[in-house]
Tab-separated table of C-alpha atoms in Angstrom:
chain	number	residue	atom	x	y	z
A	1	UNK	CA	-4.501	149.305	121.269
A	2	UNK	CA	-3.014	152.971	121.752
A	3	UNK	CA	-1.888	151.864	125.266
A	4	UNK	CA	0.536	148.871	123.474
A	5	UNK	CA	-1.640	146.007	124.270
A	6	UNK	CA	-1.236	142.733	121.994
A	7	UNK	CA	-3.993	142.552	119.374
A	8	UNK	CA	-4.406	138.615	120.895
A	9	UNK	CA	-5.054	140.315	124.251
A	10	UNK	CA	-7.719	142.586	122.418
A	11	UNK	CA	-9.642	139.569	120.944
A	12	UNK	CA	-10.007	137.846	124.015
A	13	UNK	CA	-11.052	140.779	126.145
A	14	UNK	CA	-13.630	142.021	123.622
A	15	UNK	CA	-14.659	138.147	123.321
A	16	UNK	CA	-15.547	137.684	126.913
A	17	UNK	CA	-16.968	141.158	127.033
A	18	UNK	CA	-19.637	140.056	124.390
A	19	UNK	CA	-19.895	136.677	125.536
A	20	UNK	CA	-21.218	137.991	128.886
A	21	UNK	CA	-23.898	139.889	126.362
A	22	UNK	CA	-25.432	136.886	124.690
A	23	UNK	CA	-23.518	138.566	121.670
A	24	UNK	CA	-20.903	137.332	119.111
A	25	UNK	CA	-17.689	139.862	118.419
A	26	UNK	CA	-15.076	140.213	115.082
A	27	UNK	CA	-12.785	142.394	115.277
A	28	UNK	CA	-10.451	143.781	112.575
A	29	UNK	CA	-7.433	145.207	113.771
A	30	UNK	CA	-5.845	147.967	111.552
A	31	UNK	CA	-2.479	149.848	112.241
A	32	UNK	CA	-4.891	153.186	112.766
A	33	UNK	CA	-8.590	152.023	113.042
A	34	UNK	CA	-10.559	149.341	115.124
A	35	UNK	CA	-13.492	147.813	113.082
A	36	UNK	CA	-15.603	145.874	115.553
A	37	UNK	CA	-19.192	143.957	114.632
A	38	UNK	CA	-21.709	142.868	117.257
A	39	UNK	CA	-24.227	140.072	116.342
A	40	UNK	CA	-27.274	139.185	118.628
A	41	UNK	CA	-26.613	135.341	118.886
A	42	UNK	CA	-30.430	135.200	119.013
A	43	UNK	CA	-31.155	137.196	115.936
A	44	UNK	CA	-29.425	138.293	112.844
A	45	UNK	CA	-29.102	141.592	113.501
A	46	UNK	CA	-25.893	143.332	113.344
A	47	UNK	CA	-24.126	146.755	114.870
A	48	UNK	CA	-20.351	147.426	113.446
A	49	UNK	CA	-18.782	150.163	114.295
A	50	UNK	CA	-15.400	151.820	113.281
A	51	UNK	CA	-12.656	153.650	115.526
A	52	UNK	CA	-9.434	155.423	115.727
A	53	UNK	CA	-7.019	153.764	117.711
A	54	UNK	CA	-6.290	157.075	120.772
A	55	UNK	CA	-3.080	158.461	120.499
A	56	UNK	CA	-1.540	157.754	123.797
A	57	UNK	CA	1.268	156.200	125.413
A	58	UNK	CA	2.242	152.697	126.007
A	59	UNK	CA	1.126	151.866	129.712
A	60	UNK	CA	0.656	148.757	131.263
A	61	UNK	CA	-1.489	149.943	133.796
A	62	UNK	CA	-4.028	150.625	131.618
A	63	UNK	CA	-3.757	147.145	129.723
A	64	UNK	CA	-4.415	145.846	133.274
A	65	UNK	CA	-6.787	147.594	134.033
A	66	UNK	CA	-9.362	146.998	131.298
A	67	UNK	CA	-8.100	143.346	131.013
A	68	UNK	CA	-9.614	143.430	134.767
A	69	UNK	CA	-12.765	145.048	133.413
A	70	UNK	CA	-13.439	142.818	130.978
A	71	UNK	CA	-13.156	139.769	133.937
A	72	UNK	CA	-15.499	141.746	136.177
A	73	UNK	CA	-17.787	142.128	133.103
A	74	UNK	CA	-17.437	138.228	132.062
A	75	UNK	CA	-17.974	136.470	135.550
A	76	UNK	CA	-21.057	139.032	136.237
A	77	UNK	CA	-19.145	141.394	138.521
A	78	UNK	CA	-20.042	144.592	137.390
A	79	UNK	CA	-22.798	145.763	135.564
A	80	UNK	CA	-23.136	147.696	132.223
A	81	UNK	CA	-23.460	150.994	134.121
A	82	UNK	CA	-21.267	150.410	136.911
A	83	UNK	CA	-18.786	148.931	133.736
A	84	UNK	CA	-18.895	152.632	131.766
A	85	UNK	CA	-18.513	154.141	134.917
A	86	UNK	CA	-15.025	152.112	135.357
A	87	UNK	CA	-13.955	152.804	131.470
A	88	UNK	CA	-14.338	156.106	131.520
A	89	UNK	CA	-12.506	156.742	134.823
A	90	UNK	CA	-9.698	154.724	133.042
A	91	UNK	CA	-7.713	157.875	131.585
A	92	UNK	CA	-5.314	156.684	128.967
A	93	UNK	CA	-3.260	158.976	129.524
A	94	UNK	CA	-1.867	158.410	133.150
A	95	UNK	CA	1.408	159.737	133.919
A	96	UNK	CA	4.184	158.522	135.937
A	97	UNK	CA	6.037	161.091	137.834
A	98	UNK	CA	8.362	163.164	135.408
A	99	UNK	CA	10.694	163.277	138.021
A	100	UNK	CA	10.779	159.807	139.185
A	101	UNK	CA	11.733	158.894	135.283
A	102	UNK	CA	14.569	160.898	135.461
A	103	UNK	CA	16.156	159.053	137.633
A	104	UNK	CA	15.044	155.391	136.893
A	105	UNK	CA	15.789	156.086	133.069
A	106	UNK	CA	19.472	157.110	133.704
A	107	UNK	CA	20.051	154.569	135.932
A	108	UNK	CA	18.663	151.995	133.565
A	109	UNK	CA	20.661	152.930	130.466
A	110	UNK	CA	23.706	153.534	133.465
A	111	UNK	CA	22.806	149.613	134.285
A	112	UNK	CA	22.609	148.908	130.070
A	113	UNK	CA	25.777	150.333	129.978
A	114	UNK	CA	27.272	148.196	132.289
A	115	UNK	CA	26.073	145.119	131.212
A	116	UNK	CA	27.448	145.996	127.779
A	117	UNK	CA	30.793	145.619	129.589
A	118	UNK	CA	31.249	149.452	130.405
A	119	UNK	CA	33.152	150.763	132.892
A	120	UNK	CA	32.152	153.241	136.365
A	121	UNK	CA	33.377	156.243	134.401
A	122	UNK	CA	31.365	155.318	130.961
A	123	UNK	CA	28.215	153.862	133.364
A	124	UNK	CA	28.338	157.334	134.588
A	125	UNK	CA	28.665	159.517	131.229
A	126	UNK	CA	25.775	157.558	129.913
A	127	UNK	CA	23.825	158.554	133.280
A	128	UNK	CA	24.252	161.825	132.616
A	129	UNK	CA	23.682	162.116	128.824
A	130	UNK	CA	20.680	159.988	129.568
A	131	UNK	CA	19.362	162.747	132.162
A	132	UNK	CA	20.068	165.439	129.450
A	133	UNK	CA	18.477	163.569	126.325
A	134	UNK	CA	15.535	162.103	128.432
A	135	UNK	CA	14.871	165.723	129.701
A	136	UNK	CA	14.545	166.842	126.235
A	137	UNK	CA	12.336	164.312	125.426
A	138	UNK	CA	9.803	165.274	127.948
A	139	UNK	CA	10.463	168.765	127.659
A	140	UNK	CA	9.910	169.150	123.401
A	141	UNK	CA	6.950	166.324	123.707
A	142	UNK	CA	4.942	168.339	126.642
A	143	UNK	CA	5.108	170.868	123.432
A	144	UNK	CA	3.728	168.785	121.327
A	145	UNK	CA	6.913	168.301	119.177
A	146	UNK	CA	6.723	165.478	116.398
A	147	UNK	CA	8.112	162.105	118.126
A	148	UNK	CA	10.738	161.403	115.326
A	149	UNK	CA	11.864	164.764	115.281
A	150	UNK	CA	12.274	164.341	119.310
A	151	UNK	CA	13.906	161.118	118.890
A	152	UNK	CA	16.529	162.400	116.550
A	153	UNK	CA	17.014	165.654	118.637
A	154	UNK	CA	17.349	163.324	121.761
A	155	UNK	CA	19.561	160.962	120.040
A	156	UNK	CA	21.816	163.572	118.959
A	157	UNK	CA	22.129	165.496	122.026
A	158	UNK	CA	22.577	162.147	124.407
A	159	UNK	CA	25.262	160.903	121.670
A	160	UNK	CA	27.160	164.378	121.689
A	161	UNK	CA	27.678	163.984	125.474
A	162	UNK	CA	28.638	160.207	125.329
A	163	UNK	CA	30.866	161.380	123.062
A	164	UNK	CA	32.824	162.945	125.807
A	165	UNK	CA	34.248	159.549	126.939
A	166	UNK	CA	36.078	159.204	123.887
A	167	UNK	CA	37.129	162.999	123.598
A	168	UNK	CA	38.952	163.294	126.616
A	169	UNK	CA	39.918	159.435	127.145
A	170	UNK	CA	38.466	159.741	130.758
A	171	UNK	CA	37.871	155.761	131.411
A	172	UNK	CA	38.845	152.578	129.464
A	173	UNK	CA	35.904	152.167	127.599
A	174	UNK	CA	34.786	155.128	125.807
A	175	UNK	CA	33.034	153.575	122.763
A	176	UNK	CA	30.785	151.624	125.170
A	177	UNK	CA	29.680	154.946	126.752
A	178	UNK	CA	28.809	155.993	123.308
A	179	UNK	CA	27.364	152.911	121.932
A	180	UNK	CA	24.861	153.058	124.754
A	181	UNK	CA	24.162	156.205	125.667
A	182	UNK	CA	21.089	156.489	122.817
A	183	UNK	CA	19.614	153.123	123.794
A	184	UNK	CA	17.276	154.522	126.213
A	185	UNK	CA	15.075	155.861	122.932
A	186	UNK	CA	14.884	152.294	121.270
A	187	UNK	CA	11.388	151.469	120.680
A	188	UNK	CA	11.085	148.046	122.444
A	189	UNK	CA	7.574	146.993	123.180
A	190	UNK	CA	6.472	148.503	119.450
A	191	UNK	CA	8.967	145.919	118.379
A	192	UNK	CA	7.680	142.915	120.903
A	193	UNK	CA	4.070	143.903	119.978
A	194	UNK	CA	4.929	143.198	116.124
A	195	UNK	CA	6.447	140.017	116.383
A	196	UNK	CA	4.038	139.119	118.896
A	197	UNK	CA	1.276	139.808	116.349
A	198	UNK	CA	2.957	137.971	113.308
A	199	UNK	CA	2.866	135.108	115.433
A	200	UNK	CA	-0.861	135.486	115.689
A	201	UNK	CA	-1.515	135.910	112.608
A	202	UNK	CA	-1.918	139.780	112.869
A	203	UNK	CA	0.261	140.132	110.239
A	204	UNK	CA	-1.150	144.067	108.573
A	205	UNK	CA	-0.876	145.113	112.242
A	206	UNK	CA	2.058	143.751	113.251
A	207	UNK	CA	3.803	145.562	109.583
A	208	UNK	CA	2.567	148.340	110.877
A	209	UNK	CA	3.661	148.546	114.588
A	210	UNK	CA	7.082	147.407	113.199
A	211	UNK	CA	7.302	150.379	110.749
A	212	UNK	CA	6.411	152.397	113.437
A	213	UNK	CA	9.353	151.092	115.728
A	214	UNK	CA	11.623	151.180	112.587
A	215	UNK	CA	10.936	154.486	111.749
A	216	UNK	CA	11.899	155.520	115.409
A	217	UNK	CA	15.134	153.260	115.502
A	218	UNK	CA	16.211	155.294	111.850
A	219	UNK	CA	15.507	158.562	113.486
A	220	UNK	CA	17.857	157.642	116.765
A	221	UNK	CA	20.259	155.937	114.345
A	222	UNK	CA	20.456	159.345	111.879
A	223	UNK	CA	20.512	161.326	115.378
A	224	UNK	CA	23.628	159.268	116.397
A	225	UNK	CA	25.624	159.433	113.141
A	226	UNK	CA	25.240	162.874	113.293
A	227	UNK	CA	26.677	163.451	116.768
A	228	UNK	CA	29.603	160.946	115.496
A	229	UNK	CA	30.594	163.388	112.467
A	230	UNK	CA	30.103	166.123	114.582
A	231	UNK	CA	32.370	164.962	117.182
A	232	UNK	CA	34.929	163.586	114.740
A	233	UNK	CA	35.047	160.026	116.714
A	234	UNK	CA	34.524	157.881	113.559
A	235	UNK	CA	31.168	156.145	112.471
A	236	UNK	CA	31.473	152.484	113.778
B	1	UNK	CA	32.209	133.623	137.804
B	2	UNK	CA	29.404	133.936	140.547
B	3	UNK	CA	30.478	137.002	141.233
B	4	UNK	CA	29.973	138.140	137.481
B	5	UNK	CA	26.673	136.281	137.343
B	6	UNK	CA	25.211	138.127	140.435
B	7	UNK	CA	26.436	141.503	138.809
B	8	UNK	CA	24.794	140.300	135.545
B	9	UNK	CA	21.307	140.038	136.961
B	10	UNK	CA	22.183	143.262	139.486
B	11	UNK	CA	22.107	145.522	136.190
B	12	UNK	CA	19.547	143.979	134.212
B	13	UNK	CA	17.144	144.135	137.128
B	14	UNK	CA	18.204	147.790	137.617
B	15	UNK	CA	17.623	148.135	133.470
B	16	UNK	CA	13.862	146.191	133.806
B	17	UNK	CA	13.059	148.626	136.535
B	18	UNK	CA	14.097	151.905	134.558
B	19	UNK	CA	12.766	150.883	130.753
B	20	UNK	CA	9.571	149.388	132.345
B	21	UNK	CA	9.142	152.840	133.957
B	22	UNK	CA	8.498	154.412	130.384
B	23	UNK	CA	6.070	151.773	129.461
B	24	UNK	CA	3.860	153.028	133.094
B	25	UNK	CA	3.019	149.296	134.384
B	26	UNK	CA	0.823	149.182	137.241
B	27	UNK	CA	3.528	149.772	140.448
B	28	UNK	CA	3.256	145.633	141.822
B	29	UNK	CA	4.865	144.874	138.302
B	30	UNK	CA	8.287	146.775	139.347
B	31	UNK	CA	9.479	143.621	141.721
B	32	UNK	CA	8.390	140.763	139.746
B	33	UNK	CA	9.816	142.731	136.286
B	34	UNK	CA	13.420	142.827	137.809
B	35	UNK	CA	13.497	139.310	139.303
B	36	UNK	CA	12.274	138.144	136.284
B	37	UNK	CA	15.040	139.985	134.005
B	38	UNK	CA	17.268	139.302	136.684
B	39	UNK	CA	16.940	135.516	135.984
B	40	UNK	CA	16.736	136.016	132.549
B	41	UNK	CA	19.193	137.945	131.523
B	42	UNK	CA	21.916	136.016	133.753
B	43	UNK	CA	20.787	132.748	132.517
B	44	UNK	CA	22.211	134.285	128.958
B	45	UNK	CA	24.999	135.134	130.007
B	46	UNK	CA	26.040	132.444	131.944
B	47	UNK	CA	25.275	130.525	128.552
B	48	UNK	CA	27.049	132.901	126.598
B	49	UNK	CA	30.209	132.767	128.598
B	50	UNK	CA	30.176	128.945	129.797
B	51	UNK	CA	33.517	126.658	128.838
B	52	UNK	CA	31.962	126.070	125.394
B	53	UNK	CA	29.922	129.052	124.842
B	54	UNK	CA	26.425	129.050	122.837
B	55	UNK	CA	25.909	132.463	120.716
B	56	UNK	CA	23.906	135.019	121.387
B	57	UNK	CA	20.848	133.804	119.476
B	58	UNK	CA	20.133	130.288	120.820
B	59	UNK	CA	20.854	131.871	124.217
B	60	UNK	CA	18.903	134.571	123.933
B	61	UNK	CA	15.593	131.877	122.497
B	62	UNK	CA	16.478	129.713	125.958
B	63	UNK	CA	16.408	133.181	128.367
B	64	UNK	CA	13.763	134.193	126.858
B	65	UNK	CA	11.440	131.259	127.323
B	66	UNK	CA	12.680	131.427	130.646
B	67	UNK	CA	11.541	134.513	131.202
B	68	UNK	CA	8.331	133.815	129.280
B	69	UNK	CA	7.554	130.951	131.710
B	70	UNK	CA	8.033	132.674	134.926
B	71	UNK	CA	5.801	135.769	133.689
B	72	UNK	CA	3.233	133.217	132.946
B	73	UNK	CA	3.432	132.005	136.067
B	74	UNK	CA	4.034	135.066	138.338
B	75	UNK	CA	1.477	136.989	136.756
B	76	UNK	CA	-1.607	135.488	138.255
B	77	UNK	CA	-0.059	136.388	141.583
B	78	UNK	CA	0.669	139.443	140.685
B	79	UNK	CA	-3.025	139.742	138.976
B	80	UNK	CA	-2.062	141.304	136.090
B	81	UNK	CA	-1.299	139.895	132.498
B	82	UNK	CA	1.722	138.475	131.848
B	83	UNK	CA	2.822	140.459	129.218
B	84	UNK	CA	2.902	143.545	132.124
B	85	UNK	CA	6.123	141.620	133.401
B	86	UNK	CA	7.377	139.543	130.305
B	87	UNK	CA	7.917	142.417	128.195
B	88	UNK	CA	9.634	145.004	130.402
B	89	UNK	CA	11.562	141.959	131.811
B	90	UNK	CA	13.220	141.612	127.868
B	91	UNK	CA	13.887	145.081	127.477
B	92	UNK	CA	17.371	144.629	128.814
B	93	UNK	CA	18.103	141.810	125.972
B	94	UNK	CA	16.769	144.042	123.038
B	95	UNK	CA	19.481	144.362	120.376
B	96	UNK	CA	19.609	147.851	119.982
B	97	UNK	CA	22.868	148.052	119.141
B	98	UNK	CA	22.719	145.754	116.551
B	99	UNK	CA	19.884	147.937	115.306
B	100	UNK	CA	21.949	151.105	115.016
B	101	UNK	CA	24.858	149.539	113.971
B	102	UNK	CA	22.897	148.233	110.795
B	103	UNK	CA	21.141	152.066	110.223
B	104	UNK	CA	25.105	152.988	110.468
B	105	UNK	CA	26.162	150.247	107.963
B	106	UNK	CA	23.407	151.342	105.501
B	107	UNK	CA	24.389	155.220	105.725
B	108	UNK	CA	27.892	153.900	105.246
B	109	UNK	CA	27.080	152.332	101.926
B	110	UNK	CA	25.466	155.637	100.921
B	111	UNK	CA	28.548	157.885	101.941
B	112	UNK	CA	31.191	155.328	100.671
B	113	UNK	CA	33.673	155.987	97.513
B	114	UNK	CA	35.256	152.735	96.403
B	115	UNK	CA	33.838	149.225	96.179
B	116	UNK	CA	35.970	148.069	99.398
B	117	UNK	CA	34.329	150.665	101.116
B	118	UNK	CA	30.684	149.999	100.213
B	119	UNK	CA	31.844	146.271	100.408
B	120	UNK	CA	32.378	146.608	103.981
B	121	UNK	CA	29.695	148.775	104.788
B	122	UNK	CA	27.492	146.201	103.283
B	123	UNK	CA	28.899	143.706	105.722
B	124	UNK	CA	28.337	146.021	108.474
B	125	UNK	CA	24.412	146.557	107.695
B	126	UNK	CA	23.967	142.576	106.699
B	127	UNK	CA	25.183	141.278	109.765
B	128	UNK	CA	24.412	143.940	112.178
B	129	UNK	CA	20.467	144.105	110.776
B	130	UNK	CA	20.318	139.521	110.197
B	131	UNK	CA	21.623	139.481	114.014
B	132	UNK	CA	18.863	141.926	115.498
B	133	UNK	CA	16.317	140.504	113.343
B	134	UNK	CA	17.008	137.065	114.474
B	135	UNK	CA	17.803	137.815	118.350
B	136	UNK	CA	14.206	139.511	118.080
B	137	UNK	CA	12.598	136.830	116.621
B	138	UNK	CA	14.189	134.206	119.092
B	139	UNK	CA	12.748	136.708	122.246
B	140	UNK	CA	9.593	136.948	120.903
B	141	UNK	CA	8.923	133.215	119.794
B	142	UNK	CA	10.691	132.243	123.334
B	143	UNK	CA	8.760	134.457	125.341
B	144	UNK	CA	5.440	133.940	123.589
B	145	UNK	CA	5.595	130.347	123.241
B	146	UNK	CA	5.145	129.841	127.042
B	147	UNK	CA	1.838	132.245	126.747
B	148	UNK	CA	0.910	129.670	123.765
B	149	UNK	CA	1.277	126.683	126.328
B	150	UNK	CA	0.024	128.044	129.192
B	151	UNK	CA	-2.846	130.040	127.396
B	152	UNK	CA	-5.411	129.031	130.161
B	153	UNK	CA	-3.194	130.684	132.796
B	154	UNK	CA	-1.961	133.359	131.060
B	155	UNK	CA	-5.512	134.894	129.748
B	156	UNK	CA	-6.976	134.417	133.444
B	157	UNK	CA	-4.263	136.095	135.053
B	158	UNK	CA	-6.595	139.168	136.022
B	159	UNK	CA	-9.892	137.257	136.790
C-alpha cells in the first residue's frame, strides 16, 4: 500500500494468498490503516487484524515482487516458511542509486521540457535547475525534512533558476523553461492510484491518496509563485 | 511531420525513463516503459496536430488506452504487473501544468483588487483546474479500462 500499489491489486493478491489457505479474506482499505479478517472456510472462526500502512516510497519493484509472492504462494510454489523468508527479505525501502537519479531526472524534465515545445537553451536551464532542486530533495529528505516543506523548498529553488531564461532572454522560449522546470515534483502515480481506486469503488482511499497528491501539487504551486514574485517575471 | 512525430516519442521515452526512475520499478520495466510512452505519447500528438485536430482530452482518453493495452499486453512478458509499465509510461501526459496554473489562478483571486481582476483570475483557476481534472480522468479511465477487459491477463502477469 506504502509502496503505491492499487488497492484492486491488494485484493487480489491477499485473495489468492488466502485462497491457497483454505481461508476467506476482507479487506478494508483506509488512507492510513489496513483492516484485514481471516475466516477458516471450514469453521466460523475468525482472526482480524489491523495495520499501519509503512511509510515508504513508491517502488514498483516491490509491487512486483510481492505480486510474485503471492503467485508462488497460490500455485503451491513456496511454502509458508520459505514465503516469510521471501517477505521479509523484501525491504520496502530499496533505493535506486542517488546518483543515477540525478541524471535520469534532469534529463526527463530536460525531455518534458521539450515536448512542451521548449527550445535547446530552455531544455537545458530546466536540466540544470532540475539537478539543483532534485539535489535538494534528496539532500533535506535523507534529513528527515517534512515532504511538503521539501516540495515547496524544491519548487522554489528549481523555479528561481528557470527563472533565468526569462531574466537574461538567453533562448526564445523562456516561459517554457519556467513553466517546466518544477514539474519533476508533481505527484503522478498518487494521482493515477486515486482515480484508479474511484474506479474501483475505493472511493475513502482514493479521497485520500488524492489529498495527498493535492496537497503536494499546492506546496510546488505556492513554491513556484513565490520564485515568480521574487524574480519579478509576472505570475502567469 | 515524421520528423516531429519521431522527436515526439524521442522525448517522452527519455521522460518515461527519468519519472519512472523515482517510482524504483524493477530495471526490465525501463525498455518496455519508454516504448510504451513512446507510442503513446506520439499517437497524441499526431492527433492533436492532424489537418483537423482533436483536443487534448479525447486525445489524451485514445493514447491512453493505447498505452493501457500494450502494458496489458507487454507485461506478462515482461512478468511483472502492468501497472509497473502503464503508469510510468503516462507520466509524460500528466497535466501538471494545468495543475499549477489553476493553484496560480486561485492565489490570483486571493491577491486581486478589482472585480476584472478576480474575474480573470477566476477564469484562470476554472479552466486551468476543469482541464487537468478531465485530462486525468480520461488517462486513468483509458488506461484502466484495458486492465478491466483484459483482467485475466493483466492479474496473471507475474504467475
Amino acid at each position: 500500500m506504502g509502496a503505491g500499489a492499487t488497492c484492486i491489486r491488494l485484493e487480489k493478491n491477499v485473495d489468492r494468498i488466502a485462497a491457497r489457505y483454505g481461508m476467506h479474506a476482507e479487506i478494508t482499505i483506509m488512507p492510513r490503516h489496513v483492516h484485514l479478517s481471516l475466516w477458516d472456510t471450514d469453521s466460523a472462526d475468525c482472526v482480524t487484524a489491523i495495520a499501519s500502512v509503512a511509510k515508504c516510497p513508491i517502488s514498483f519493484n516491490v509491487n512486483t515482487r510481492l505480486s510474485e509472492l503471492s503467485w508462488e504462494i497460490a500455485d503451491g510454489k513456496t511454502d509458508f516458511t520459505q514465503a516469510r523468508a521471501v517477505l521479509e527479505g523484501i525491504d520496502s525501502f530499496d533505493r535506486q542509486s542517488e546518483w543515477l537519479l540525478l541524471c535520469l531526472v534532469p534529463a526527463a524534465n530536460a525531455a518534458f521540457c521539450g515536448l512542451f515545445g521548449g527550445d535547446a537553451i530552455a531544455m537545458f536551464i530546466v536540466a540544470i535547475a532540475t539537478l539543483a532542486g532534485y539535489y535538494l530533495k534528496q539532500s533535506m529528505l535523507r534529513r528527515g525534512i517534512d515532504l511538503r516543506v521539501t516540495v515547496f523548498a524544491c519548487a522554489f529553488v528549481s523555479a528561481v533558476l528557470g527563472a533565468t531564461d526569462i531574466l537574461f532572454s538567453f533562448g526564445d522560449t523562456p516561459a517554457v523553461a519556467l513553466g517546466t522546470s518544477v514539474l519533476y515534483l508533481v505527484p503522478g502515480i498518487p494521482f493515477l492510484n486515486s482515480f484508479s481506486d474511484v474506479l474501483y469503488r475505493h472511493y475513502i482511499c482514493a479521497l485520500g491518496r488524492f489529498a495527498d497528491a493535492l496537497v503536494l501539487t499546492c506546496c510546488l504551486s505556492a513554491g513556484l509563485c513565490a520564485a515568480m514574485l521574487l524574480m519579478g517575471t509576472g505570475m502567469f | 511531420m515524421l520528423l516531429k512525430i519521431l522527436y515526439d516519442a524521442l522525448l517522452a521515452a527519455i521522460a518515461a525513463i527519468g519519472f519512472s526512475a523515482i517510482s524504483r520499478p524493477p530495471r526490465r520495466a525501463y525498455l518496455y516503459c519508454a516504448i510504451i510512452a513512446a507510442v503513446g505519447h506520439s499517437v497524441r500528438y499526431m492527433l492533436m496536430n492532424m489537418p483537423e485536430p482533436v483536443t487534448i482530452i479525447p486525445a489524451t482518453l485514445i493514447a491512453s488506452f493505447l498505452i493501457g493495452t500494450l502494458a496489458v499486453f507487454l507485461s506478462p512478458r515482461a512478468h511483472m504487473p502492468a501497472e509497473t509499465c502503464l503508469f510510468p509510461a503516462l507520466l509524460p501526459m500528466i497535466p501538471g501544468i494545468y495543475a499549477y496554473k489553476a493553484f496560480g489562478g486561485l492565489a490570483l483571486c486571493l491577491l486581486s483588487e478589482s472585480e476584472a481582476a478576480f474575474a480573470r483570475a477566476q477564469y484562470l483557476f476554472s479552466y486551468n483546474a476543469l482541464t487537468c481534472l478531465c485530462i486525468l480522468v480520461c488517462m486513468v479511465v483509458g488506461a484502466t479500462l484495458p486492465i478491466f477487459i483484459f483482467k485475466k491477463i493483466s492479474f496473471q502477469a507475474t504467475r
